[in-house]
Each structure stands twice: as C-alpha cells, then as structure tokens.
CSV table of C-alpha atoms in Angstrom, one decimal:
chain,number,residue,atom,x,y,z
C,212,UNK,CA,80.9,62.8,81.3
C,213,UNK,CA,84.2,64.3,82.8
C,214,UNK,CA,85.4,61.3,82.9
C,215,UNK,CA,84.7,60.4,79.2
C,216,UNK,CA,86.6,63.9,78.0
C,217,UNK,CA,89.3,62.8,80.5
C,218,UNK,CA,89.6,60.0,78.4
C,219,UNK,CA,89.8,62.0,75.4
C,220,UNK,CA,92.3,64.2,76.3
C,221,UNK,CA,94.7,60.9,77.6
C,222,UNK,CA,93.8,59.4,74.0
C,223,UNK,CA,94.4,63.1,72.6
C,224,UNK,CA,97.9,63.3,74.3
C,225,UNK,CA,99.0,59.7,73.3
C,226,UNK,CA,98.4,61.0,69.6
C,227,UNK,CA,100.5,64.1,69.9
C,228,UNK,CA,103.3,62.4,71.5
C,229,UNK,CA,103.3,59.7,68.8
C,230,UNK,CA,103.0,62.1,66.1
C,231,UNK,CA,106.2,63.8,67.9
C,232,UNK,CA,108.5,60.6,68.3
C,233,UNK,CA,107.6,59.2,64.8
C,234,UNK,CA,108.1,62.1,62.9
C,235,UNK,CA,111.4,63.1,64.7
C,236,UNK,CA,112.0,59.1,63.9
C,237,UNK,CA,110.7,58.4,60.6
C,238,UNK,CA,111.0,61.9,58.7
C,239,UNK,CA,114.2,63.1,59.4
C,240,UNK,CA,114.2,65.1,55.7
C,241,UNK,CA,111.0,66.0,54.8
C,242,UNK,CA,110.5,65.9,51.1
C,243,UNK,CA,108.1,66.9,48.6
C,244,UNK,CA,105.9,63.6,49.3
C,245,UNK,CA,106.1,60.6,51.9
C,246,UNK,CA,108.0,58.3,50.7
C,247,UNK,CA,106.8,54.8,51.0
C,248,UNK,CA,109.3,54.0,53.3
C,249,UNK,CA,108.5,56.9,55.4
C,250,UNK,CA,104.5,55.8,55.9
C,251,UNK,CA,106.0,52.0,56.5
C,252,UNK,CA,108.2,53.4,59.9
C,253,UNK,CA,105.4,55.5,60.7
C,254,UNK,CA,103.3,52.8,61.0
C,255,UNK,CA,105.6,50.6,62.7
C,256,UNK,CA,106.9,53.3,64.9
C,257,UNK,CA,103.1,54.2,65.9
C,258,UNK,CA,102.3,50.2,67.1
C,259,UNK,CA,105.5,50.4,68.9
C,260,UNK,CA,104.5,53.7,70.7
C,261,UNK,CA,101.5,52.2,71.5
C,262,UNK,CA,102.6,48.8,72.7
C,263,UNK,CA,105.2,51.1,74.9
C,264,UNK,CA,102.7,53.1,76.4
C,265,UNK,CA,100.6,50.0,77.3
C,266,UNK,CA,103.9,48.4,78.7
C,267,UNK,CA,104.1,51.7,81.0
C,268,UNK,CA,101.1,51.9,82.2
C,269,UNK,CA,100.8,48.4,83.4
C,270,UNK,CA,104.0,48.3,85.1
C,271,UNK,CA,103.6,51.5,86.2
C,272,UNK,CA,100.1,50.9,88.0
C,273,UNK,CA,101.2,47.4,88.9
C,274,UNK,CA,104.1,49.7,91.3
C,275,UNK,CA,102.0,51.6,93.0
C,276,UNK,CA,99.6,49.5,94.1
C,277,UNK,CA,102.6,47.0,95.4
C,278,UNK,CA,103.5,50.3,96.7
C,279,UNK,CA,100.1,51.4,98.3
C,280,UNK,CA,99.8,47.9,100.1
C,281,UNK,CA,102.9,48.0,101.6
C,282,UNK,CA,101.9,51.4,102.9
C,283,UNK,CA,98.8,50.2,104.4
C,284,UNK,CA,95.5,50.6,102.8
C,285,UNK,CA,95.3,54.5,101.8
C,286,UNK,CA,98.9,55.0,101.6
C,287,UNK,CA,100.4,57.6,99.1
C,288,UNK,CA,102.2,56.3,96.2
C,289,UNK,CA,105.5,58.7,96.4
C,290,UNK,CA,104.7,60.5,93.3
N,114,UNK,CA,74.1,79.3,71.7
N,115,UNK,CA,76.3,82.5,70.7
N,116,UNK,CA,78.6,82.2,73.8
N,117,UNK,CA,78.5,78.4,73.0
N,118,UNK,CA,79.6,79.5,69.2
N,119,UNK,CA,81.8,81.9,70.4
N,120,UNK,CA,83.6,79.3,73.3
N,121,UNK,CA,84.4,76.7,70.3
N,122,UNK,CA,85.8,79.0,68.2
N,123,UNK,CA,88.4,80.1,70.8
N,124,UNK,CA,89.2,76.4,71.5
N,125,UNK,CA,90.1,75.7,68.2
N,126,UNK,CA,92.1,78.8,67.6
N,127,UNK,CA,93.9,78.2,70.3
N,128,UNK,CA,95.0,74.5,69.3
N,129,UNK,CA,95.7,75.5,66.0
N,130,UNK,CA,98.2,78.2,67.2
N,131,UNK,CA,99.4,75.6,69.8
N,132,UNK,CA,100.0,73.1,66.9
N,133,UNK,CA,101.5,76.2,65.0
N,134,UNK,CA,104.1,76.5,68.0
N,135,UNK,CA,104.7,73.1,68.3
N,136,UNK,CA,105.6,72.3,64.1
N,137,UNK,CA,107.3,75.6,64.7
N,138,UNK,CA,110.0,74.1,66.7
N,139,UNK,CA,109.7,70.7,65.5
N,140,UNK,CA,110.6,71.9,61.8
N,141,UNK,CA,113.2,74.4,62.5
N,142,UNK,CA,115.0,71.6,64.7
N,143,UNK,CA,114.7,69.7,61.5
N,144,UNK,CA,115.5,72.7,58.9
N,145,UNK,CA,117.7,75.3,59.7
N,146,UNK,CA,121.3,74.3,59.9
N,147,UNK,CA,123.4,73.6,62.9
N,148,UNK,CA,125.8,76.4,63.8
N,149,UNK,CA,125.8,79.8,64.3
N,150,UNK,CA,122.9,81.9,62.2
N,151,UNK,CA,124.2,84.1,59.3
N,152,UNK,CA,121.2,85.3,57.4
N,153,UNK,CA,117.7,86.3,59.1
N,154,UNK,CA,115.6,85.1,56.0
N,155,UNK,CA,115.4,81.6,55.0
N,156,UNK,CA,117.8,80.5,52.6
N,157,UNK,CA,117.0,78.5,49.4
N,158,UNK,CA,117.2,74.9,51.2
N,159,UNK,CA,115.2,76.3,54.7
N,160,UNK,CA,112.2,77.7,53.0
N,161,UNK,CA,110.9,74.6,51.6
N,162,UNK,CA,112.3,72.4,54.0
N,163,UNK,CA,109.9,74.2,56.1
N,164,UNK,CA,106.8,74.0,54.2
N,165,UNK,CA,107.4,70.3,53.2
N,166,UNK,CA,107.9,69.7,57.2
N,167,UNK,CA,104.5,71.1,57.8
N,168,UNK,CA,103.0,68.9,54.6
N,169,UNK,CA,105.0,65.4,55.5
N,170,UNK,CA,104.0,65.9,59.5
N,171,UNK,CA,99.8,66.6,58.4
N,172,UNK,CA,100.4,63.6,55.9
N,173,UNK,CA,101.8,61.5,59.0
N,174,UNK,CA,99.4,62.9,61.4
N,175,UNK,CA,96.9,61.8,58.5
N,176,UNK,CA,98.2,58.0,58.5
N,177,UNK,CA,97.7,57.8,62.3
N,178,UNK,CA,94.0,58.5,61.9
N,179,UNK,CA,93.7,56.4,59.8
N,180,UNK,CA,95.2,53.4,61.2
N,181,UNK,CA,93.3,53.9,64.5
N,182,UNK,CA,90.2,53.7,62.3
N,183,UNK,CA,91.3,50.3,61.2
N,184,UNK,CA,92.0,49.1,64.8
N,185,UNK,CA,88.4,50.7,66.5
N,186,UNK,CA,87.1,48.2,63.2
W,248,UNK,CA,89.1,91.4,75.1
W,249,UNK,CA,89.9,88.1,75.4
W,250,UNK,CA,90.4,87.7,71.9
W,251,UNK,CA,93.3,90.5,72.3
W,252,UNK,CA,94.8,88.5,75.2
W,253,UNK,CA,95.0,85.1,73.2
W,254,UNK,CA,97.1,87.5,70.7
W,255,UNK,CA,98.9,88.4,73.6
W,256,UNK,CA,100.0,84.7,74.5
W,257,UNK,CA,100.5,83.5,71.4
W,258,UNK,CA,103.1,86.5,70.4
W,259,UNK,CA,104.8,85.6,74.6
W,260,UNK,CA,104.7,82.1,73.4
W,261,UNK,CA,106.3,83.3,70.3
W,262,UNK,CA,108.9,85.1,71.8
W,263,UNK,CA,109.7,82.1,74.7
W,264,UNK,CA,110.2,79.7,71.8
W,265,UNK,CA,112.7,81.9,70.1
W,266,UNK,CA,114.8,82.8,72.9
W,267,UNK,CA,115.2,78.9,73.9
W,268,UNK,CA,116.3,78.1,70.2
W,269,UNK,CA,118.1,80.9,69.5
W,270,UNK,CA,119.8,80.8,73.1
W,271,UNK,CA,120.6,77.4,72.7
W,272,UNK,CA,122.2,77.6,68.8
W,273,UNK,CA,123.9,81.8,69.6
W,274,UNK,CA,125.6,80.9,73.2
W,275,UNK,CA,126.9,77.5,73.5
W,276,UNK,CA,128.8,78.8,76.2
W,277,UNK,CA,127.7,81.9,78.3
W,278,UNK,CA,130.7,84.0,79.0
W,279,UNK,CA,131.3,87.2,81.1
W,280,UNK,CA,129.0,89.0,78.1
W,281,UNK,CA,127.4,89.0,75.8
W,282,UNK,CA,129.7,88.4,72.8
W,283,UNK,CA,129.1,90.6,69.0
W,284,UNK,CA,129.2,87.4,67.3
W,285,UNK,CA,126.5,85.9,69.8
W,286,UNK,CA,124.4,89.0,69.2
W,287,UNK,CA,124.3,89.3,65.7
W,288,UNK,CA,123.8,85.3,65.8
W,289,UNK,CA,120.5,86.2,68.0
W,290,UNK,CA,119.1,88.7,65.9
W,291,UNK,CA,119.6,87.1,62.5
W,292,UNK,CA,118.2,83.6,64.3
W,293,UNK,CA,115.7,86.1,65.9
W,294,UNK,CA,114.4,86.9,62.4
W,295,UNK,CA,114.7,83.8,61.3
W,296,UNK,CA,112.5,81.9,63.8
W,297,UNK,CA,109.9,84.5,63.1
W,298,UNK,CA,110.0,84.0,59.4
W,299,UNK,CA,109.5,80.3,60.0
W,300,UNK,CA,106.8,80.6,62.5
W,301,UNK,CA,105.2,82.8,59.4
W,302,UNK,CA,105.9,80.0,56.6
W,303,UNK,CA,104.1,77.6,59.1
W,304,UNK,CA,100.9,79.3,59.8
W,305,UNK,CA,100.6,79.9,56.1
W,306,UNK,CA,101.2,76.4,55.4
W,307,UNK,CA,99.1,74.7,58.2
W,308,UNK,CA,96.1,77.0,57.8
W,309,UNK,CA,96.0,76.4,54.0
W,310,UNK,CA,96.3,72.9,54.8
W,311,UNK,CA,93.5,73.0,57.0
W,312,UNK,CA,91.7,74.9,54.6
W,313,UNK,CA,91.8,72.4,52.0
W,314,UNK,CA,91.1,69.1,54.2
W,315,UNK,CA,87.9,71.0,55.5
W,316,UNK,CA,86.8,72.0,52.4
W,317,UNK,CA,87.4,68.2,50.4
W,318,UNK,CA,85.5,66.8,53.6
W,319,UNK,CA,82.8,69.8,53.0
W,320,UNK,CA,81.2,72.2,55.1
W,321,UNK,CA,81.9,72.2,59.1
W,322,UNK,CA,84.6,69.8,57.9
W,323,UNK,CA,87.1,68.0,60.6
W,324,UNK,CA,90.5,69.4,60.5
W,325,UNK,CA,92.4,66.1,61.3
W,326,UNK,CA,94.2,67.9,64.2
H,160,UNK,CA,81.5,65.0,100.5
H,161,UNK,CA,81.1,62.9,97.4
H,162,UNK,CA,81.8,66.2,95.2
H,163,UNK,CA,85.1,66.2,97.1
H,164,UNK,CA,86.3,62.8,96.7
H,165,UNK,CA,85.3,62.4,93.5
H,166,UNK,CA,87.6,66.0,92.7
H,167,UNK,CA,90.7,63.9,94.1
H,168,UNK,CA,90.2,61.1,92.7
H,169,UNK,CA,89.9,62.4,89.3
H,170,UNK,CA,93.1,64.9,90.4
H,171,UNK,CA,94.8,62.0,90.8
H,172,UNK,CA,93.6,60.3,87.8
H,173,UNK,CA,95.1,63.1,85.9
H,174,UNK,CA,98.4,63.3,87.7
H,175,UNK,CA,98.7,59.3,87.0
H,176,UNK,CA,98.2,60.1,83.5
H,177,UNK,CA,100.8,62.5,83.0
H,178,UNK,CA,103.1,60.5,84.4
H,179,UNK,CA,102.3,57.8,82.3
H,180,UNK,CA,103.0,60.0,79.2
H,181,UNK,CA,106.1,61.5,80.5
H,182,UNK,CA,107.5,57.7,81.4
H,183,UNK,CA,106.8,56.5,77.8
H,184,UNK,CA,108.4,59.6,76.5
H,185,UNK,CA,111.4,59.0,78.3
H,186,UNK,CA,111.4,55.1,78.0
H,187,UNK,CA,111.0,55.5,74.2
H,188,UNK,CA,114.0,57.4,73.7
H,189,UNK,CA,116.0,55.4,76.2
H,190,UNK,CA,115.0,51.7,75.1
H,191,UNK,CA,113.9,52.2,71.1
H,192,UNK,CA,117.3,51.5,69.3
H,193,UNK,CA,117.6,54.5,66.9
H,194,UNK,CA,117.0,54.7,63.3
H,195,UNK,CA,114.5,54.0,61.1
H,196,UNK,CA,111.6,51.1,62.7
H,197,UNK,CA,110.8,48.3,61.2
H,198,UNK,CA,108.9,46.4,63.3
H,199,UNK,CA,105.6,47.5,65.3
H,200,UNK,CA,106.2,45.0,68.5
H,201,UNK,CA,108.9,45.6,70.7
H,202,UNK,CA,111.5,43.5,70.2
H,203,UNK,CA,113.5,41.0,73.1
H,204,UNK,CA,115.5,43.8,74.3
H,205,UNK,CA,113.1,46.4,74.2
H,206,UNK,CA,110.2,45.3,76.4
H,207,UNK,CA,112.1,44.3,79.4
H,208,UNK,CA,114.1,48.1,78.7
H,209,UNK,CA,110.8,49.8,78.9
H,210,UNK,CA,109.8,47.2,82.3
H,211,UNK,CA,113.0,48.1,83.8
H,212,UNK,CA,113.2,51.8,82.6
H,213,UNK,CA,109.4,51.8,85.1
H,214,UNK,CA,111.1,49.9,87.7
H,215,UNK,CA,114.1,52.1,87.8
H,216,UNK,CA,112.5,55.4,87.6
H,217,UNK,CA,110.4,54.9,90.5
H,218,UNK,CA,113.3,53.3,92.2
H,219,UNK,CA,115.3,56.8,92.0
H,220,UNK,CA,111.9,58.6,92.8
H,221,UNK,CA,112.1,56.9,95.5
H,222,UNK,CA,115.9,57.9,96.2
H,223,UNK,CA,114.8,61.3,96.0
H,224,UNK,CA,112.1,61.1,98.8
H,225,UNK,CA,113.9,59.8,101.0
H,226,UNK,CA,117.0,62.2,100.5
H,227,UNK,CA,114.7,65.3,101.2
H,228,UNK,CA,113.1,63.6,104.1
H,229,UNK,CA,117.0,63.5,105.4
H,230,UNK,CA,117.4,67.3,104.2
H,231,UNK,CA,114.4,68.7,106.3
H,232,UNK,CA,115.7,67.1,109.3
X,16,UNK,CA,91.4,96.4,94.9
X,17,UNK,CA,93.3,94.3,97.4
X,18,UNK,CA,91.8,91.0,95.3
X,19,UNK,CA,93.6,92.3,92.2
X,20,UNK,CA,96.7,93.2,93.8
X,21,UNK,CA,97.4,89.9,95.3
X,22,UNK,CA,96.2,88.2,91.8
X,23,UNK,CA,98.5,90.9,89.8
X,24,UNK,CA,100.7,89.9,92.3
X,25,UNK,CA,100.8,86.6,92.6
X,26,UNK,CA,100.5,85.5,88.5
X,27,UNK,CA,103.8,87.5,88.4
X,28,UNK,CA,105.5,85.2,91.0
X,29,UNK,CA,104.0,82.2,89.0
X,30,UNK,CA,105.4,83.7,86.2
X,31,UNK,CA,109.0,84.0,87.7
X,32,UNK,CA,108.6,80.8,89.4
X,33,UNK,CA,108.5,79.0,85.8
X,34,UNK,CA,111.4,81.4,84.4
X,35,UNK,CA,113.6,80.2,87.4
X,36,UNK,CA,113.0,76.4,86.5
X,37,UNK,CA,113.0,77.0,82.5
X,38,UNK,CA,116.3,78.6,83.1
X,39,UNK,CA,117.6,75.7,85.4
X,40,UNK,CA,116.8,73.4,82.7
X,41,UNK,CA,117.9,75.3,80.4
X,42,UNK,CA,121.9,76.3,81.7
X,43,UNK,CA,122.1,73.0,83.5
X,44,UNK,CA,122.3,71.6,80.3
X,45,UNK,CA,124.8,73.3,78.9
X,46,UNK,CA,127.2,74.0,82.1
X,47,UNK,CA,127.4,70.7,83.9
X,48,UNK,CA,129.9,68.3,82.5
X,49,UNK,CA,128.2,65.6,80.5
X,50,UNK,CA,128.7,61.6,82.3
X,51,UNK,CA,128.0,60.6,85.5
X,52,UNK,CA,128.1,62.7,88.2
X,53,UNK,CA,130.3,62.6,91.1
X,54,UNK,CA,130.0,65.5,93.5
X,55,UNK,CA,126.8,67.3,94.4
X,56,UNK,CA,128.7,70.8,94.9
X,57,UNK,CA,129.1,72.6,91.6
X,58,UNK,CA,132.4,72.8,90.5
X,59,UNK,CA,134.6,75.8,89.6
X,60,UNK,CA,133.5,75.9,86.0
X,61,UNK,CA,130.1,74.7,86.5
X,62,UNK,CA,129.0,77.5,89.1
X,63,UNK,CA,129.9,80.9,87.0
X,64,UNK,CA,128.9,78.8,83.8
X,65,UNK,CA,125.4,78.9,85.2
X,66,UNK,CA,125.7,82.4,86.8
X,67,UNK,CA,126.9,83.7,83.6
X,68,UNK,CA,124.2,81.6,81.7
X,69,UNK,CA,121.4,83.2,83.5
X,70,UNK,CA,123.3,86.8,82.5
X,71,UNK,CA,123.4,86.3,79.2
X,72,UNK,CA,119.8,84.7,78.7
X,73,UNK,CA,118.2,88.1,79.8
X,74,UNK,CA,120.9,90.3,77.8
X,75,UNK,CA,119.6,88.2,75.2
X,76,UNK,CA,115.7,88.4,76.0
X,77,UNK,CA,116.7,92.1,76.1
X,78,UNK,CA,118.2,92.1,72.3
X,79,UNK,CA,115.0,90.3,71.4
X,80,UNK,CA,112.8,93.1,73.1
X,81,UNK,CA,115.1,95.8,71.4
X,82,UNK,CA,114.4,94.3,68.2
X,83,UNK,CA,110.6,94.0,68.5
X,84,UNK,CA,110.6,97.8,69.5
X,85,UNK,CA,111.8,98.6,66.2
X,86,UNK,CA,109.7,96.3,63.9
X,87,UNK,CA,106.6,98.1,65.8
X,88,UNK,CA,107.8,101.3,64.7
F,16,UNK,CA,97.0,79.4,101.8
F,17,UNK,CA,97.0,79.9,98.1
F,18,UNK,CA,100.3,81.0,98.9
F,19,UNK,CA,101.2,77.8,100.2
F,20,UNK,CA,99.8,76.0,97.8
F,21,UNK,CA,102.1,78.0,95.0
F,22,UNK,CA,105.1,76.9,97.1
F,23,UNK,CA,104.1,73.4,96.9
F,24,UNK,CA,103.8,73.0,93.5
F,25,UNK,CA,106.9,75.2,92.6
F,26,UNK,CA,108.7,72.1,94.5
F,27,UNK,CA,106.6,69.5,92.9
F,28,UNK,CA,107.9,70.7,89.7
F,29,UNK,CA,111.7,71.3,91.1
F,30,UNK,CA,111.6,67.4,91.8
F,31,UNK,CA,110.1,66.7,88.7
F,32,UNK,CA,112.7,68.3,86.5
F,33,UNK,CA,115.5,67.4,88.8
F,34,UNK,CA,113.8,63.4,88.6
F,35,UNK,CA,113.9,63.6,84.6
F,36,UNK,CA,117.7,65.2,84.7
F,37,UNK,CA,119.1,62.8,86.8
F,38,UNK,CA,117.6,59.7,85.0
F,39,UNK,CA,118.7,60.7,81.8
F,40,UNK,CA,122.0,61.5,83.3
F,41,UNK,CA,122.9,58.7,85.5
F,42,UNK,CA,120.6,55.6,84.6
F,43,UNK,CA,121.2,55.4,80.4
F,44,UNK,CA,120.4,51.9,80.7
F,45,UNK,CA,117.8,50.6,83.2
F,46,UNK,CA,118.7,47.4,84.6
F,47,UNK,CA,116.9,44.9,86.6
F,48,UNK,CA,118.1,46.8,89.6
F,49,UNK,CA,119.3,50.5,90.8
F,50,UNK,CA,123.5,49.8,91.1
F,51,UNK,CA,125.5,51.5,93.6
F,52,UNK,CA,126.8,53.8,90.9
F,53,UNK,CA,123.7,54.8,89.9
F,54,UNK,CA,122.5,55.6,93.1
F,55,UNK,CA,125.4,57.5,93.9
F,56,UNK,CA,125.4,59.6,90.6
F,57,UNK,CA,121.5,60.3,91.4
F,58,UNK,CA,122.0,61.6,95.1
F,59,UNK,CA,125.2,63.5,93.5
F,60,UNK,CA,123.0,65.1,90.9
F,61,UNK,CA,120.1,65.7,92.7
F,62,UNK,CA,122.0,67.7,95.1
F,63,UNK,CA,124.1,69.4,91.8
F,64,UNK,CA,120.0,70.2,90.5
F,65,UNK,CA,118.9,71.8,93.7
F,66,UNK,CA,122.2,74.1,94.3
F,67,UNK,CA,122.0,75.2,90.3
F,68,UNK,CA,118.3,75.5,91.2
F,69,UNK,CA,119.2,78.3,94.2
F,70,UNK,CA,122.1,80.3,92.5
F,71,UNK,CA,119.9,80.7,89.2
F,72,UNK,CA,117.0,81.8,91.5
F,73,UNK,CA,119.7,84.2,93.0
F,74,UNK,CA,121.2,85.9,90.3
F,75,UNK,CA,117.5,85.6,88.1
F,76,UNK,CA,116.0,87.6,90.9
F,77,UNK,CA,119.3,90.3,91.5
F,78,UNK,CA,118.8,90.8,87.9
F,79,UNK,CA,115.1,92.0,87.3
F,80,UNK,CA,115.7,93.5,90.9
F,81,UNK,CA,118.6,95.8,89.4
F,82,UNK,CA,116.2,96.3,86.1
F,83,UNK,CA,113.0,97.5,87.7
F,84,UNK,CA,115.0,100.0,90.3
F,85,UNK,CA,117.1,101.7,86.5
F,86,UNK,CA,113.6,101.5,85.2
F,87,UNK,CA,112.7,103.4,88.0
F,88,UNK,CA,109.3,102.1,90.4
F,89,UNK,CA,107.1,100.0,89.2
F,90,UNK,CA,109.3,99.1,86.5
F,91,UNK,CA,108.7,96.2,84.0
F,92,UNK,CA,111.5,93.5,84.2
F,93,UNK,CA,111.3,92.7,80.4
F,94,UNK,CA,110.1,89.1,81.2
C-alpha cells in the first residue's frame, strides 16, 4: 500500500511539473479563453514531457546499474 | 472518523495553498512587467492578466486530465 | 493549534516568495546599501505581490468552487 | 530486519524518483527547442539531447565525487 | 525541557541552513559572470558582489518586516 | 547523531545545488561525451560554488549574530 501512494505521488509530481513547463511553454499571454492553438501545444507539449521523462528514466536506471556492477554487487550508485 | 475528517481537510488545505503559492509566482512571472516596480496595486493590464493566468492554467491543468483519461482507455 | 501554525507557514511562505521576486526585479546588483530607488521598488513590489497572491486565492478558490459544485456534492477539485 | 530493508529500499526508491524529476526538468529546458510545440514525439535531435543530457550529468556527478574525495585528503 | 531545547534548537539551524543555500543560489546568480568559467577563486567583483548581496537581502527582508508591522497596526 | 545526520544532508544539498549550477553553466549542450572544456569549467565552478557557499555562510551568520546582540539576548534575527 506505501508503495501504491509512492506511486501516486511520482504520477502526482510528473503532472505538476508538466503543468509547469507547458504552461510557461504554451501560454505565455493568458487570455480570456484558450485559444485553440494554446490546447493544440498543450497537448503536444504534455506527450513530449512524457516521452522525456520516460527517456530519463530509462537511461537513467540503465546508468546506475552499469554503475552498480562495476562496483561489485551492492555498490553505491554515486548519487 | 473525526480525526480522520479532520486529517483530510488539513491535506487539502494545505495543497490548495501550496497551489496558491505556486500560480502565485508562476502568474506574476507572467504578469507584472519587467523592470523596476512603480505602483503597489495592480495596474489595468496586471489585474486581469492575473485572474485569466489562474483560469487558462485550471483550463490547461483541465486538458491534462483529460487526456490521461484517454490514454488509461 | 495546528490550524494557527498552517496560517503561520503559509503567511512565512508568503513572505519567502516575495522577497525572492521582489529581490530579484528591486536589486539587480547589490551595492554597498541599500539604494532609495531599490527600497521604494521593494515596497511597492512588496504590495504588489501581496495583492496578486490575494487576486489568486480569490480566483482559484471560486474556481474550485464551481468545478465541485457542476460535479455535485464531495465533488473532485481537478487539482 | 525486514522493516529495515524495506525502509531503504523504499528511501532509495524515493531519492531515485526525485532525481528522475529533477533530470527531466533540466533536460527539457536544455534539449526542447523553444517556442510553441507542435509535435508530441521528440524529434531527431531531441531524444539523443535528453540521452546525452543523462549521460553527461552523471558524468559531471561523477566529476564532483571524485574532486571532494581529493579535497578531504 | 532539554528535549525542547535541542528541537527549538536545532529546527532553527535547519532553518538557517536552507537560508544559507537559498541565498547561494540566489546571489550566485546574479554576481558570477555569466559563460564558462575559468577560475575557481572568486574574482574581485564577484566576491563583494556576493558579500554585498547577502547585505542587502536581509536589509530588504528587514523593509518587508517593517512594512508588515504597520499593516498589523 | 541527529546532529550528524543534519550535517550530512546540509552537504547533500550543497552538491546538489552546486551539481544543477554547474550543468546549466558549463554543459549547454550535452554531447556524446564530457570535453575537456567542460570538465575544466565544472571543477572551476564547483570550486567557485563551494567558496560563494562559505563567504555567504560568513557574512549570513555575522549578520543575524550583530542583530540578535542590538536586539539584546535572546533576540529574534528577523528570519
């Protein structure tokens, strides 16, 4: 059960973030409606943050556990 | 079950004054003018600048949701 | 009690936020003092921020407001 | 004994996360050409960016390790 | 008693700890020289730029404080 | 112990900071590999982030030192 709000809070972050970037992106005069080409990079802009994060965390995994080996089994991962 | 009441209610308060913070200083990066400050109020351009920032960001936060819906199917 | 010291944080959060913004826009760069053009910069940007964090709470709680209540009682916020 | 490992684990867990987050925050910025996005996939220079963005990072986290190793002697 | 001294105690060194590294972040962007950098010693600009930095960031925390005094009353 | 533990994460976050700094500073373009520049510029900075680090800690603690002892003992430092 920890683990499954862990997960909800990672998910909860990624959202936030997102929401950050794309806005800061996408609306950079906010008006009295969202224009359709607004929604159209927020959409885009929200795949691509996703895809990114995905990217990251592969590669980023994929490091430490080259990492680890070369360490010997148990080693630390230098972050 | 009135401690449990009591708990949630704190929770939420205390995101919705975290997201309160954090549109804060997203929409007055976005808002106020660059340069040195004048005025203390809000000037004609700043005040709904402001309260459009807070509507366009819920409308985007909106279009998020609902995409993820789409992908979970 | 605890109630008064979530006021408490929230009005220090306040307050941090400000002085980073208003520090960053009122002293581009720190001199020997404190100039009167970079105080009177801090107070009116002072008052500013303040006013802004006012316009938002307005605007986000109304906003929540209305979602909850279209989506009915005990109503998601979206957030 | 299981409590514990399961505490560090999950510690670690969390600090893997945030650095996950903080990477794609900084890669984003770094690798996403500016302006308005058009496209959801990341395009042929931006995915090997965010790869190499990683790859560096951890490269000059690594730089840093072994620079204060020096410093303490 | 000796418990809440050493909590009073140390929560205020947490919370001087975090002012230390906000106002690192903080002056270290806006005293050292933007491009790559080529000396690890701080320059003759850079080190009263960040002495006077962390000067004026309390005088103006103070002027804040001031100010709040008065709209209480 | 706890004590320790305070001083360990203060420099957890020192190299954390100092990490993100850096990077944005001296690698604006990853490449497939860390150049000499780049590795030069990051020991450079790294040592320019831990020496800003020490004279802000300096004159950040001479500062609410001077307050508290006008404010007389026990004095708040208005932080």
């Amino acid at each position: 059960q920890i683990q499954q709000e862990a997960n909800m809070q990672n998910a909860r972050i990624l959202v936030e973030k997102l929401n950050e970037h794309c806005f800061e992106r996408c609306v950079p005069k906010p008006g009295s409606s969202l224009s359709k080409g607004e929604e159209t990079c927020f959409t885009a802009c929200m795949e691509k943050y996703m895809t990114a994060w995905n990217t990251v965390s592969k590669q980023y995994v994929a490091r430490i556990q080259k990492e680890s080996q070369q360490a010997g089994l148990g080693g630390s991962t230098g972050l | 079950q009135e401690l449990q009441t009591f708990v949630v209610n704190e929770s939420q308060r205390a995101r919705i004054q975290a997201s309160i913070h954090s549109l804060t200083d997203t929409c007055f990066r976005k808002c106020i003018s660059p340069g040195a400050i004048k005025k203390g109020a809000l000037d004609r351009n700043e005040e709904p600048c402001m309260r459009n920032c807070v509507e366009r960001f819920m409308d985007a936060n909106f279009v998020v949701l609902k995409e993820l819906e789409k992908l979970r199917g």
